[in-house]
XYZ file of C-alpha atoms in Angstrom:
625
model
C 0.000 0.000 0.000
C 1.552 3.216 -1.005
C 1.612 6.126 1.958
C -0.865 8.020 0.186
C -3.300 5.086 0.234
C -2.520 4.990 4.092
C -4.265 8.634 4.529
C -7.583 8.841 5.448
C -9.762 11.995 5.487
C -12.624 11.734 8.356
C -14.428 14.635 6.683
C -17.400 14.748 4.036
C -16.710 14.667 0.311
C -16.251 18.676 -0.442
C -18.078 20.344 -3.431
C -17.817 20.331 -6.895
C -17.579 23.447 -6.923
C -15.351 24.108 -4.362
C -11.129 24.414 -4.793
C -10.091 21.121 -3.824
C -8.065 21.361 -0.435
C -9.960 25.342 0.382
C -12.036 25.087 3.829
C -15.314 26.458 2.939
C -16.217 29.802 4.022
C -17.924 28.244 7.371
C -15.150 26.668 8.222
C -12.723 28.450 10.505
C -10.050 25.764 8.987
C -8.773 22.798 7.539
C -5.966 21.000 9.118
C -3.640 18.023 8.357
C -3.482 15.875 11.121
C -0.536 13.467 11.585
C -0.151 10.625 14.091
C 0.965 7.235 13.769
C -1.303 6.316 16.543
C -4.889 5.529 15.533
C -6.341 6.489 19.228
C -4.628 9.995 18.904
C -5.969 10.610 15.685
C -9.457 9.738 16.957
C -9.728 11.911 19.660
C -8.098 15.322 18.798
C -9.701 14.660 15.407
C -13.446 14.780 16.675
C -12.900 17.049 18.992
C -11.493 19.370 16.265
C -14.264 18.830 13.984
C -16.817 19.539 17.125
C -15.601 23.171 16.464
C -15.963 23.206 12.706
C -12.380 22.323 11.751
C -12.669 19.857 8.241
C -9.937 17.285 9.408
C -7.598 15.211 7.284
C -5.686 12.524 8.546
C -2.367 11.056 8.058
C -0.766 8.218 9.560
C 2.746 8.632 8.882
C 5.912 11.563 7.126
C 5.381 10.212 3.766
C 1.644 9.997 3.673
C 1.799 13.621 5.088
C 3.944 15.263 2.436
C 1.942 12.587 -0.373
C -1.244 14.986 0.533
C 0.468 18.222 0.838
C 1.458 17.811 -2.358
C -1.601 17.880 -3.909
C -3.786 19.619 -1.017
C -3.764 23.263 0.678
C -4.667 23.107 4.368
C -4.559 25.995 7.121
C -2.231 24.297 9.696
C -0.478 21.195 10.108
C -0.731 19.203 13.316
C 2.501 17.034 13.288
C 4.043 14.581 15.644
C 7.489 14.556 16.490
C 8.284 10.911 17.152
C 7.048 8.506 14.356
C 8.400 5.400 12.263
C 9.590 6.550 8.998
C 10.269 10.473 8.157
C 9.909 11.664 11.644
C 8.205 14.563 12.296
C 11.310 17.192 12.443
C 11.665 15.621 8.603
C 8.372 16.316 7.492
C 8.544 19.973 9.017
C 11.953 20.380 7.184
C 10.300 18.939 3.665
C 7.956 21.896 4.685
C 9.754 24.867 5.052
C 11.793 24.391 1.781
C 8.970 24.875 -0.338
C 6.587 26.876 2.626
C 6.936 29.655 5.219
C 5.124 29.255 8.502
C 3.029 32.560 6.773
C 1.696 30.149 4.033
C 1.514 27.013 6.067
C 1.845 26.597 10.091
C 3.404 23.699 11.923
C 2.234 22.790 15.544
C 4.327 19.943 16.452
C 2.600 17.446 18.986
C 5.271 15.674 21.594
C 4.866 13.834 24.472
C 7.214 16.368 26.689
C 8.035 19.989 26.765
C 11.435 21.805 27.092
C 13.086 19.085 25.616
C 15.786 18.755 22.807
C 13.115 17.547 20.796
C 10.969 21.018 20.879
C 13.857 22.816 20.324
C 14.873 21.407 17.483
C 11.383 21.833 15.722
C 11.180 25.003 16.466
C 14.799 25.526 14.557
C 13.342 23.054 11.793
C 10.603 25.765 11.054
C 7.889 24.855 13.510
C 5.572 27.775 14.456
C 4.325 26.170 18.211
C 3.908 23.239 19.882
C 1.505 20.883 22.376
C 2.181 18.515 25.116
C 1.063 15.214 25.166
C -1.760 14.036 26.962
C -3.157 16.931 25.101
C -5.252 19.405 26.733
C -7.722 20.517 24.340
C -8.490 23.917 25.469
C -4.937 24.742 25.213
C -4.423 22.717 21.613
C -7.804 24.922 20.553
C -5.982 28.243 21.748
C -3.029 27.940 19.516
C -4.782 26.376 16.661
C -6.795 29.574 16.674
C -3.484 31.861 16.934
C -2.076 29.639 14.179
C -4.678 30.303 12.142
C -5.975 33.572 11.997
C -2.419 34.293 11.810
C -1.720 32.447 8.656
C -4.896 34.601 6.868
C -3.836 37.245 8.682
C -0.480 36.765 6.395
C -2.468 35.861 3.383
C -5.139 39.237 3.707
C -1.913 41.098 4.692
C 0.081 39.300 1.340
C -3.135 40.767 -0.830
C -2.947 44.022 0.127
C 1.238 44.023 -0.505
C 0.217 43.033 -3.923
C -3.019 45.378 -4.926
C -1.498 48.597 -2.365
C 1.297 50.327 -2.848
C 4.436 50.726 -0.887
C 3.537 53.092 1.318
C 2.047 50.228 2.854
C 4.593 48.537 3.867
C 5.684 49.952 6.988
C 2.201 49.448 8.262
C 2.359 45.976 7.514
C 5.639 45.911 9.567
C 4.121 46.697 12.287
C 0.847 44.557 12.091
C 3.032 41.533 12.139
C 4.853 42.969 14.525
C 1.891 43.133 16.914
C 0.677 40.001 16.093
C 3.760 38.215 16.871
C 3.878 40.370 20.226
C 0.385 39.042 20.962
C 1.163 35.480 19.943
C 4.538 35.343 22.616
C 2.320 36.551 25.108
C -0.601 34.252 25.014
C 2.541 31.101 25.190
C 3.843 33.237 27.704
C 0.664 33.348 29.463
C -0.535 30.082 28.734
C 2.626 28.338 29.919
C 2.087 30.203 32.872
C -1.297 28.960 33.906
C -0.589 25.303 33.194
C 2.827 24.952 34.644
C 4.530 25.259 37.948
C 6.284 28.704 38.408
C 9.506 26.766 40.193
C 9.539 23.755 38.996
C 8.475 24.067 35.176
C 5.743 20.852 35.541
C 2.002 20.548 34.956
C 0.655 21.933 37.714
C -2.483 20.778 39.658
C -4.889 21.835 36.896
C -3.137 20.369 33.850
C -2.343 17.437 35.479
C -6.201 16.792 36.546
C -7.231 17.590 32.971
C -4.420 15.277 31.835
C -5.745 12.324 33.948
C -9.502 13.179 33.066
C -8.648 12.636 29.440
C -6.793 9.572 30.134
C -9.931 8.026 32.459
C -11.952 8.889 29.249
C -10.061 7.303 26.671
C -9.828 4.432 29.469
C -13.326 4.621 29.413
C -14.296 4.033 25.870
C -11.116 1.022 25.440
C -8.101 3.013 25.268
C -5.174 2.536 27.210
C -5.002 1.125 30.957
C -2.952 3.140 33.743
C -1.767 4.252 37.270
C -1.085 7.324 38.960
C 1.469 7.357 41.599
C 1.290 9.997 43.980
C 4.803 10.669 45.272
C 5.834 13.021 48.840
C 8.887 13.968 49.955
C 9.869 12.609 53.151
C 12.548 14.205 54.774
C 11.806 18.110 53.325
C 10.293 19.774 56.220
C 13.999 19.257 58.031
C 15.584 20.456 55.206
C 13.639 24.180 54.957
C 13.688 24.729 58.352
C 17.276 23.443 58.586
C 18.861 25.711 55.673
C 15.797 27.560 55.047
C 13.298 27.598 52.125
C 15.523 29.120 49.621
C 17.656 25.700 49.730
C 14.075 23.943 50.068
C 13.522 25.591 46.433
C 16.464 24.215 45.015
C 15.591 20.669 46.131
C 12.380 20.841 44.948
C 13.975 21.790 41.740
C 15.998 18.951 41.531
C 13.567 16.362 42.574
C 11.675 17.532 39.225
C 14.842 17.345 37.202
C 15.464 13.594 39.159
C 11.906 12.459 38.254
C 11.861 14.247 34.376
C 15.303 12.036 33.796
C 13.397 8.771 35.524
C 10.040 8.706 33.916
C 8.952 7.737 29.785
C 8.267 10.146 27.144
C 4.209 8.604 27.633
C 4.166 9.511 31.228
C 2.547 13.192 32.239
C 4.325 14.589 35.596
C 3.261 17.204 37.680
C 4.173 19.165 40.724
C 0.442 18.653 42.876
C 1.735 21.289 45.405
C 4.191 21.944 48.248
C 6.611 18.613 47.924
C 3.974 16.446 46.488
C 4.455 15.734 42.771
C 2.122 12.798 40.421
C 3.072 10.701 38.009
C 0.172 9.187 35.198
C 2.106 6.198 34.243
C 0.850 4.109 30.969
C 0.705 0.307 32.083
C -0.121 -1.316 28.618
C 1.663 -4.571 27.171
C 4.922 -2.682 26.797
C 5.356 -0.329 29.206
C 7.355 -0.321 32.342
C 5.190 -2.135 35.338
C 4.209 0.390 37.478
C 5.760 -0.852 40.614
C 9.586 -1.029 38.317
C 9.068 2.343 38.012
C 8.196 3.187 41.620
C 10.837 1.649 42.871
C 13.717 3.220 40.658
C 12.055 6.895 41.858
C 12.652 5.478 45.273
C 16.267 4.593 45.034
C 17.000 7.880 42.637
C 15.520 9.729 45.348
C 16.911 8.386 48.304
C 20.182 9.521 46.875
C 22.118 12.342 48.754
C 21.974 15.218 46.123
C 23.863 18.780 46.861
C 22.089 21.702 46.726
C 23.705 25.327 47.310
C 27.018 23.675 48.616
C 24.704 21.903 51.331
C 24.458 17.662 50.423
C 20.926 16.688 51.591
C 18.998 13.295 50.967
C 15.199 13.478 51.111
C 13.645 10.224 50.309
C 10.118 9.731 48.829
C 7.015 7.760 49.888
C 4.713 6.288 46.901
C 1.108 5.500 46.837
C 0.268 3.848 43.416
C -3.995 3.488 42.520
C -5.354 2.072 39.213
C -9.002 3.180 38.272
C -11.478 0.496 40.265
C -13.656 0.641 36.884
C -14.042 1.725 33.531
C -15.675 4.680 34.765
C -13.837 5.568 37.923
C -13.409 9.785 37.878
C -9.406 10.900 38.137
C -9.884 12.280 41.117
C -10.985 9.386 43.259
C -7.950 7.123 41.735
C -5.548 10.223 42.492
C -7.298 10.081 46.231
C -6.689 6.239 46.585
C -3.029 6.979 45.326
C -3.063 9.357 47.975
C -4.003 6.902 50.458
C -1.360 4.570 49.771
C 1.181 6.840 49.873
C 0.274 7.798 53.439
C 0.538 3.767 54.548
C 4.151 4.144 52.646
C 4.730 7.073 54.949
C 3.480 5.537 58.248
C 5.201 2.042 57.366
C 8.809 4.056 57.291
C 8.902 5.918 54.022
C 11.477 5.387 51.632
C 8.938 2.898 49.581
C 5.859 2.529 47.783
C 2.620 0.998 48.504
C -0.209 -0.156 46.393
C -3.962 0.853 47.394
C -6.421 -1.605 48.201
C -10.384 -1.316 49.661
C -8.485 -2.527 53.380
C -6.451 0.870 53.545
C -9.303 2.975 52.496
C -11.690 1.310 55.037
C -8.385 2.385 57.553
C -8.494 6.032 56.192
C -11.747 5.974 56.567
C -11.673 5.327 60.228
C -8.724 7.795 60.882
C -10.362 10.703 59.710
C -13.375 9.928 61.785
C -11.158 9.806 64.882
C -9.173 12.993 63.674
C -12.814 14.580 63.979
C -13.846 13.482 66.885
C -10.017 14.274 68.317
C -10.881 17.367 68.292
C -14.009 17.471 70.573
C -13.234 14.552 72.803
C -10.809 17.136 75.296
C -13.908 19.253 75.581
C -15.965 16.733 76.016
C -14.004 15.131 78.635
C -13.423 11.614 77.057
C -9.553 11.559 77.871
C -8.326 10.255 81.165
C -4.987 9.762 82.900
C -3.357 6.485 84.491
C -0.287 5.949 86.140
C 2.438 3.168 86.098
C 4.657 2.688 88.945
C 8.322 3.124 88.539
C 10.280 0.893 91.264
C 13.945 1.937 92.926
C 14.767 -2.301 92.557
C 17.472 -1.750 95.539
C 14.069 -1.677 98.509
C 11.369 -2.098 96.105
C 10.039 1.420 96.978
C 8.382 3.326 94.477
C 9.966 6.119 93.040
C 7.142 7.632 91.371
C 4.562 7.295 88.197
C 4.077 7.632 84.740
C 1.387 9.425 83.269
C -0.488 7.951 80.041
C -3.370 8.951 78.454
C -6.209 7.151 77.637
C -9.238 7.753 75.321
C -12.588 6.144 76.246
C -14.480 6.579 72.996
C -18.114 7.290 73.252
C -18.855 4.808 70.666
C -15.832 3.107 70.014
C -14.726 2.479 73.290
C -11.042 2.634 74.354
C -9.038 3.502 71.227
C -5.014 2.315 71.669
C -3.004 5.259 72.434
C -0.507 3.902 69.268
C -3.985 4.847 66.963
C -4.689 7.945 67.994
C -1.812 9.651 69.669
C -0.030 9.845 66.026
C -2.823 11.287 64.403
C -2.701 14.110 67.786
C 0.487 15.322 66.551
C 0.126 15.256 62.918
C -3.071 17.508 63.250
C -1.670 19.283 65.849
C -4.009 18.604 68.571
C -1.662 16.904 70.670
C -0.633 20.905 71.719
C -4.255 21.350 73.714
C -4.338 17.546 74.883
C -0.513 17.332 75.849
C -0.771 20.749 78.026
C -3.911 19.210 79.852
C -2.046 16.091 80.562
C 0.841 18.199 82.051
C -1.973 19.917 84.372
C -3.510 17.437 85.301
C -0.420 14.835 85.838
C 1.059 17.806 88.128
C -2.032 18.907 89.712
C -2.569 14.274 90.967
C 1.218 14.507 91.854
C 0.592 17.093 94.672
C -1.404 14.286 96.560
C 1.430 11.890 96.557
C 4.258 12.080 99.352
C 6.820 14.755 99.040
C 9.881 12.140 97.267
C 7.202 10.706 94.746
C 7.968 12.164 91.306
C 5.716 12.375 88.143
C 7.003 11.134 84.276
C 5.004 13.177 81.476
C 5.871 12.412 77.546
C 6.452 15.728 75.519
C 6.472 15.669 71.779
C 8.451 16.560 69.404
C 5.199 18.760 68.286
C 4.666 20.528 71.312
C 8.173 21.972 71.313
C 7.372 23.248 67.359
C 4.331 24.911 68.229
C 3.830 25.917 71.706
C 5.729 27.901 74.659
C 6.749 24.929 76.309
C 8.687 26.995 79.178
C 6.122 28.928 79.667
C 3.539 25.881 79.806
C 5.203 24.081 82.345
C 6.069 26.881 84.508
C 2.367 27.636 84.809
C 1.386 24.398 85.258
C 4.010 23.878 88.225
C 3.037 26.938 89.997
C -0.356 26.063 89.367
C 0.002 23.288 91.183
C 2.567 23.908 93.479
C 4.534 20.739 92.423
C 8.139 21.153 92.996
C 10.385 21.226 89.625
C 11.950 18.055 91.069
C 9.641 15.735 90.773
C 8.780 16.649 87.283
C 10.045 14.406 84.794
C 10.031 14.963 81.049
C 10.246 12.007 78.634
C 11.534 12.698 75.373
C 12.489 11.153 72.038
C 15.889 10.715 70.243
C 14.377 11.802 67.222
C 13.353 14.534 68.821
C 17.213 15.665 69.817
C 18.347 14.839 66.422
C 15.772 16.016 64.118
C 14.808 19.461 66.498
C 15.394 23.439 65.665
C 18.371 25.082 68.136
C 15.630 26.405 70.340
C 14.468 23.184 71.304
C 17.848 22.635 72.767
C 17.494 25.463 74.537
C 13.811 24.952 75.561
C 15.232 21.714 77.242
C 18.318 23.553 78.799
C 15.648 26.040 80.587
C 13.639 23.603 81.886
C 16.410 21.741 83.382
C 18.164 24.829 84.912
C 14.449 25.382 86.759
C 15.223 22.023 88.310
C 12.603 19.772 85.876
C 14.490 16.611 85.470
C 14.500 15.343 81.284
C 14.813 11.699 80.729
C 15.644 10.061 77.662
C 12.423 7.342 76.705
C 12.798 4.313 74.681
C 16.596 4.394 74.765
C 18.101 2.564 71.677
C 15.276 2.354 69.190
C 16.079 5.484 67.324
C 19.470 7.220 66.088
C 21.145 6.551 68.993
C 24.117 9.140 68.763
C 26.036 9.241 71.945
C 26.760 13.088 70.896
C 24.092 13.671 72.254
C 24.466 11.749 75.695
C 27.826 13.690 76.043
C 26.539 17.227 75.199
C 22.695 17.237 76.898
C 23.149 16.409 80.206
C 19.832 14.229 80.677
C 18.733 12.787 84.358
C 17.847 10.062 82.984
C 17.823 7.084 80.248
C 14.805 4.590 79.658
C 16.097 0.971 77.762
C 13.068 0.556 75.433
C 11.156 -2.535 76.478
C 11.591 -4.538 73.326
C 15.019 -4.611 74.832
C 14.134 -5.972 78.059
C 11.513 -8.900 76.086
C 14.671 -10.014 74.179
C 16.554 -10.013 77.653
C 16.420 -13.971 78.517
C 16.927 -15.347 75.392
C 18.982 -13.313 73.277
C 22.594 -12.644 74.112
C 23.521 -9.936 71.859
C 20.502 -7.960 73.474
C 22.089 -8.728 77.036
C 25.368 -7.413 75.618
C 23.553 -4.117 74.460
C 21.792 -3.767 77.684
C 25.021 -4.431 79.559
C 26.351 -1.835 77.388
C 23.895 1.016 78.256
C 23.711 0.056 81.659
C 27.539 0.877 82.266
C 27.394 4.165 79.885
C 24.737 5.371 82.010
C 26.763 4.758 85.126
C 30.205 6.397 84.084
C 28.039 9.733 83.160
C 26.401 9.735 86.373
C 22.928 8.837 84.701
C 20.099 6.792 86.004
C 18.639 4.450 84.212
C 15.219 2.142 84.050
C 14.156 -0.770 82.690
C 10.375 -0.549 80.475
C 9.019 -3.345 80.022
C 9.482 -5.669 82.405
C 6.913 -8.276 82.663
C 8.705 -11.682 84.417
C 10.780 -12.217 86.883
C 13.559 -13.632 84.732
C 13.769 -10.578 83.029
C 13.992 -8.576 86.557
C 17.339 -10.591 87.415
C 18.773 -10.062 83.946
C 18.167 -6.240 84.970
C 19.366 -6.280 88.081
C 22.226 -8.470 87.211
C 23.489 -5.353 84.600
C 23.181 -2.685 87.559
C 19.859 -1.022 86.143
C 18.701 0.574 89.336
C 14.618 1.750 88.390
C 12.144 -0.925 86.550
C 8.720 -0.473 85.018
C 6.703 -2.912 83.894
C 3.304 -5.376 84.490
C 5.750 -7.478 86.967
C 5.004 -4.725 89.480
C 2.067 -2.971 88.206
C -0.261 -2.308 85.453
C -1.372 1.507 84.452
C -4.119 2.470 87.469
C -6.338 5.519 88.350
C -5.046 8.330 90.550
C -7.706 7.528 92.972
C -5.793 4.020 93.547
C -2.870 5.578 93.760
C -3.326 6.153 97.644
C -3.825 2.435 97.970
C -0.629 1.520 96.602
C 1.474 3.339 98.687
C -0.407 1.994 101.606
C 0.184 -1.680 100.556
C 3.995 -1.789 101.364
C 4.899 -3.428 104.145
C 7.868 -2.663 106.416
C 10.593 -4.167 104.586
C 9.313 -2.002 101.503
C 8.576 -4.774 99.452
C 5.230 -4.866 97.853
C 2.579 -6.875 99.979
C 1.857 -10.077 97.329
C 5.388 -9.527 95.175
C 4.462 -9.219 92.320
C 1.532 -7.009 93.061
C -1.021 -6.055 89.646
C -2.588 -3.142 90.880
């Protein structure tokens, strides 16, 4: 079959009488439209003729310049990449026999400000749209294209019938129009693109999608979004400020442009979120290949302004549940699974499934009713004893909040304490705690001291000095028997003034203790420059204590840091008596656990210092209170 056989008009048989290859005077154009792929063809082609466009169709370089040939048309709509003459050799064929007056070229690729749209535009090309092609935009320039080519030919006319005094004019009305035409790209580019990065923004990309869940729709092409966020940014701006943030943005997108196919569409969604509408056809990339090489490209340290940072990524990928599944829900279940990415450690990629929606589901119901169950009085305090092991007195309590659901009942402090801090409302509910823990402490004898868990959250976005300054005069609690539990993470990962904010509350005599000792970073820098009171050995530690002897050698190992800096130490956790004499065998001198009490009320409190007898020991060792 010869190329010109391959071409195929979609429009009616034109009059007799009409110039074969002249739009007819309804028609605001006639346009050659070439595509090697059938689908593309399809849909740009209707929707062109929808507006009044007469539409011919070519399926490949040679067919393309068979019809020009013997055909005048308004505007060409060319692809770049196709088998054969590509489309930078049709456009060249072009322009030695046509100027972009007589006959416009829009060229059609699948990215922008690439090699590949530069080197069009040097073939002779007059503009250019992205692929997936947003038709509003395509319809914009067509028009520009268009009326600019008869503005060329009515201007060409009057050269020829006027004289040359007309010429200057002219000058200048092509001038104007060319002004015009820079600033509509100008403008256009503006309002589908992010400013910083240079991606489809949040509208193009949602357009993008919705034309790619319609073509889904009707049999086209299967696919996924992956919804990608940064996971280590937030340290990074308020580390070396958001400048520097800028620049890593910018080279995430530059990272992800050099990772993903010509056929994907990428776009920055907003602050350090970005998408990705990933093709997943019989040959293309699986999704989850391509998920995990962003993941490793990302989790590389890249420098940025002389500073080397590393920020990692969490992925959610979705496919559409049906046929007829809207873009935006699949971009939401994307969304989804990129959360369960974050919470499961970041640095990976999950796919969505009806189990984690049912799960966001239920967290933002509790993240509503988080916020009215202080007010409403559905949060309560326990304490657990801590026990001095050398008389088996008790040194003092822990205060832990519980929730007592109205409907759900009680709701596990690892559900609902993380959501606290990521909406913030652990601020309110941790300052109550504080109040309240110091306020039940004032009831207990003079040496009994009080533990109270601060996070890292808190210290961002509340006065914490301040807070617990009020709350001990308040309550006329001594600073001493304060204690504040705190994170590694939270030493390692805090502003300067969190440093400080600790410093002040230890020079007003509030003792700061160290919790779950060994699960986190674990820099001794910071044992040797913060002068903590105190270090807690996490209690998955302590579990592993009888049977596992490289746990008993780290335990050993804390236990005889903590002595040469003059720090005390206790044991969470413990829960047999086998793992008591493994902790009192390395020197640990406090202990927490079930052994010696579970979590009670501050009304049985008073009870438990009444049941110890006069050797100290507690009546019925082990007691459960």
């Amino acid at each position: 079959m010869s190329p010109s056989q391959k071409a195929s008009a979609i429009t009616m048989p034109l009059p007799d009488t009409q110039e074969e290859g002249r739009a007819s005077p309804a028609s605001p154009g006639r346009i050659l439209l070439v595509d090697d792929v059938l689908d593309n063809r399809i849909v740009l082609g209707r929707r062109l003729q929808r507006r009044g466009y007469e539409i011919v169709e070519a399926d490949c370089g040679e067919a393309a310049l068979d019809i020009l040939a013997r055909e005048r048309f308004d505007l060409v709509l060319l692809d770049v990449m196709m088998p054969g003459i590509s489309g930078l050799g049709v456009v060249s064929e072009i322009r030695k026999t046509m100027t972009s007056q007589q006959l416009p070229v829009i060229m059609v690729t699948a990215k922008s400000l690439t090699d590949d749209v530069v080197e069009a535009l040097q073939c002779g090309a007059d503009d250019y749209i992205t692929k997936p092609v947003d038709f509003e935009v395509a319809h914009a320039r067509i028009v520009v294209q268009v009326n600019r080519k008869r503005a060329a030919d009515t201007l060409e006319q009057c050269v020829r019938e006027r004289t040359a005094a007309l010429s200057e004019a002219t000058t200048q009305m092509t001038r104007e129009v060319e002004q015009k035409r820079q600033s509509t790209l100008r403008a256009e580019f503006l309002s589908r693109h992010d400013s910083l990065t240079k991606l489809m923004n949040r509208a193009a990309f949602l357009e993008a999608a919705t034309m790619a869940s319609e073509a889904h729709a009707v049999g086209g092409a299967p696919y996924d979004i992956l919804f990608l966020d940064l996971d280590r940014f937030k340290i990074i701006n308020d580390t070396f400020g958001h400048a520097v943030g800028d620049l890593a943005l910018k080279g995430v997108a530059e990272r992800l442009e050099a990772i993903i196919s010509p056929k994907d569409a990428l776009a920055r969604f907003g602050g350090d979120e970005f998408l990705v509408l990933h093709p997943c056809g019989p040959g293309d990339e699986p999704t989850a290949t391509l998920a995990e090489r962003i993941v490793r490209k990302l989790t590389e340290p890249m420098v940025v302004d002389s500073h080397e940072v590393a920020v990692g990524v969490s992925i959610g990928i979705a496919a559409p549940a049906g046929m007829h599944e809207p873009a935006e829900t699949t971009i939401g279940h994307a969304d989804i699974a990129m959360y369960r990415a974050k919470k499961d450690g970041g640095d990976r990629f999950r796919v969505f499934d009806p189990e984690l929606a049912e799960a966001s589901r239920r967290r933002s119901e509790l993240e509503r009713d988080l916020r009215v169950a202080l007010k409403s009085g559905q949060f309560n305090i326990v304490y657990q004893p801590v026990v001095e092991l050398k008389d088996h007195t008790i040194s003092g309590f822990e205060a832990l909040l519980r929730w007592n659901h109205p409907k759900r009942g009680a709701v596990s402090p690892a559900e609902f304490i993380p959501i606290a801090e990521e909406t913030g409302v652990i601020v309110q509910i941790g300052e109550w705690v504080l109040r309240q823990a110091c306020a039940t402490a004032m009831t207990w004898p003079n040496d009994a001291k009080v533990a109270v868990n601060l996070s890292a959250i808190q210290f961002e976005r509340s006065p914490v000095v301040s807070i617990v300054m009020s709350a001990l005069a308040a309550s006329g609690l001594a600073p001493g028997r304060l204690e504040l539990e705190i994170t590694e993470s939270l030493i390692l990962l805090s502003a300067p003034q969190t440093l400080e904010a600790l410093r002040q509350l230890r020079k007003l005599g509030v003792r700061i203790v160290m919790d779950d000792f060994g699960t986190g970073y674990s820099s001794l820098s910071y044992l040797r420059d913060f002068e903590f009171d105190k270090i807690k050995v996490d209690q998955s530690f302590i579990r592993s204590l009888p049977t596992d002897e490289g746990t008993r050698a780290i335990v050993a190992s804390i236990a005889k840091l903590a002595h040469k800096l003059g720090v005390a130490t206790t044991a969470e956790g413990v829960e047999t008596e086998e793992q008591l004499q493994h902790v009192r065998t390395n020197g640990i001198g406090l202990v927490q656990g079930f052994f010696f009490g579970k979590p009670i009320s501050a009304m049985e409190i008073e009870g438990v210092f009444e049941a110890l007898d006069g050797n100290g020991d507690p009546v019925g060792f082990p007691v459960t209170f």
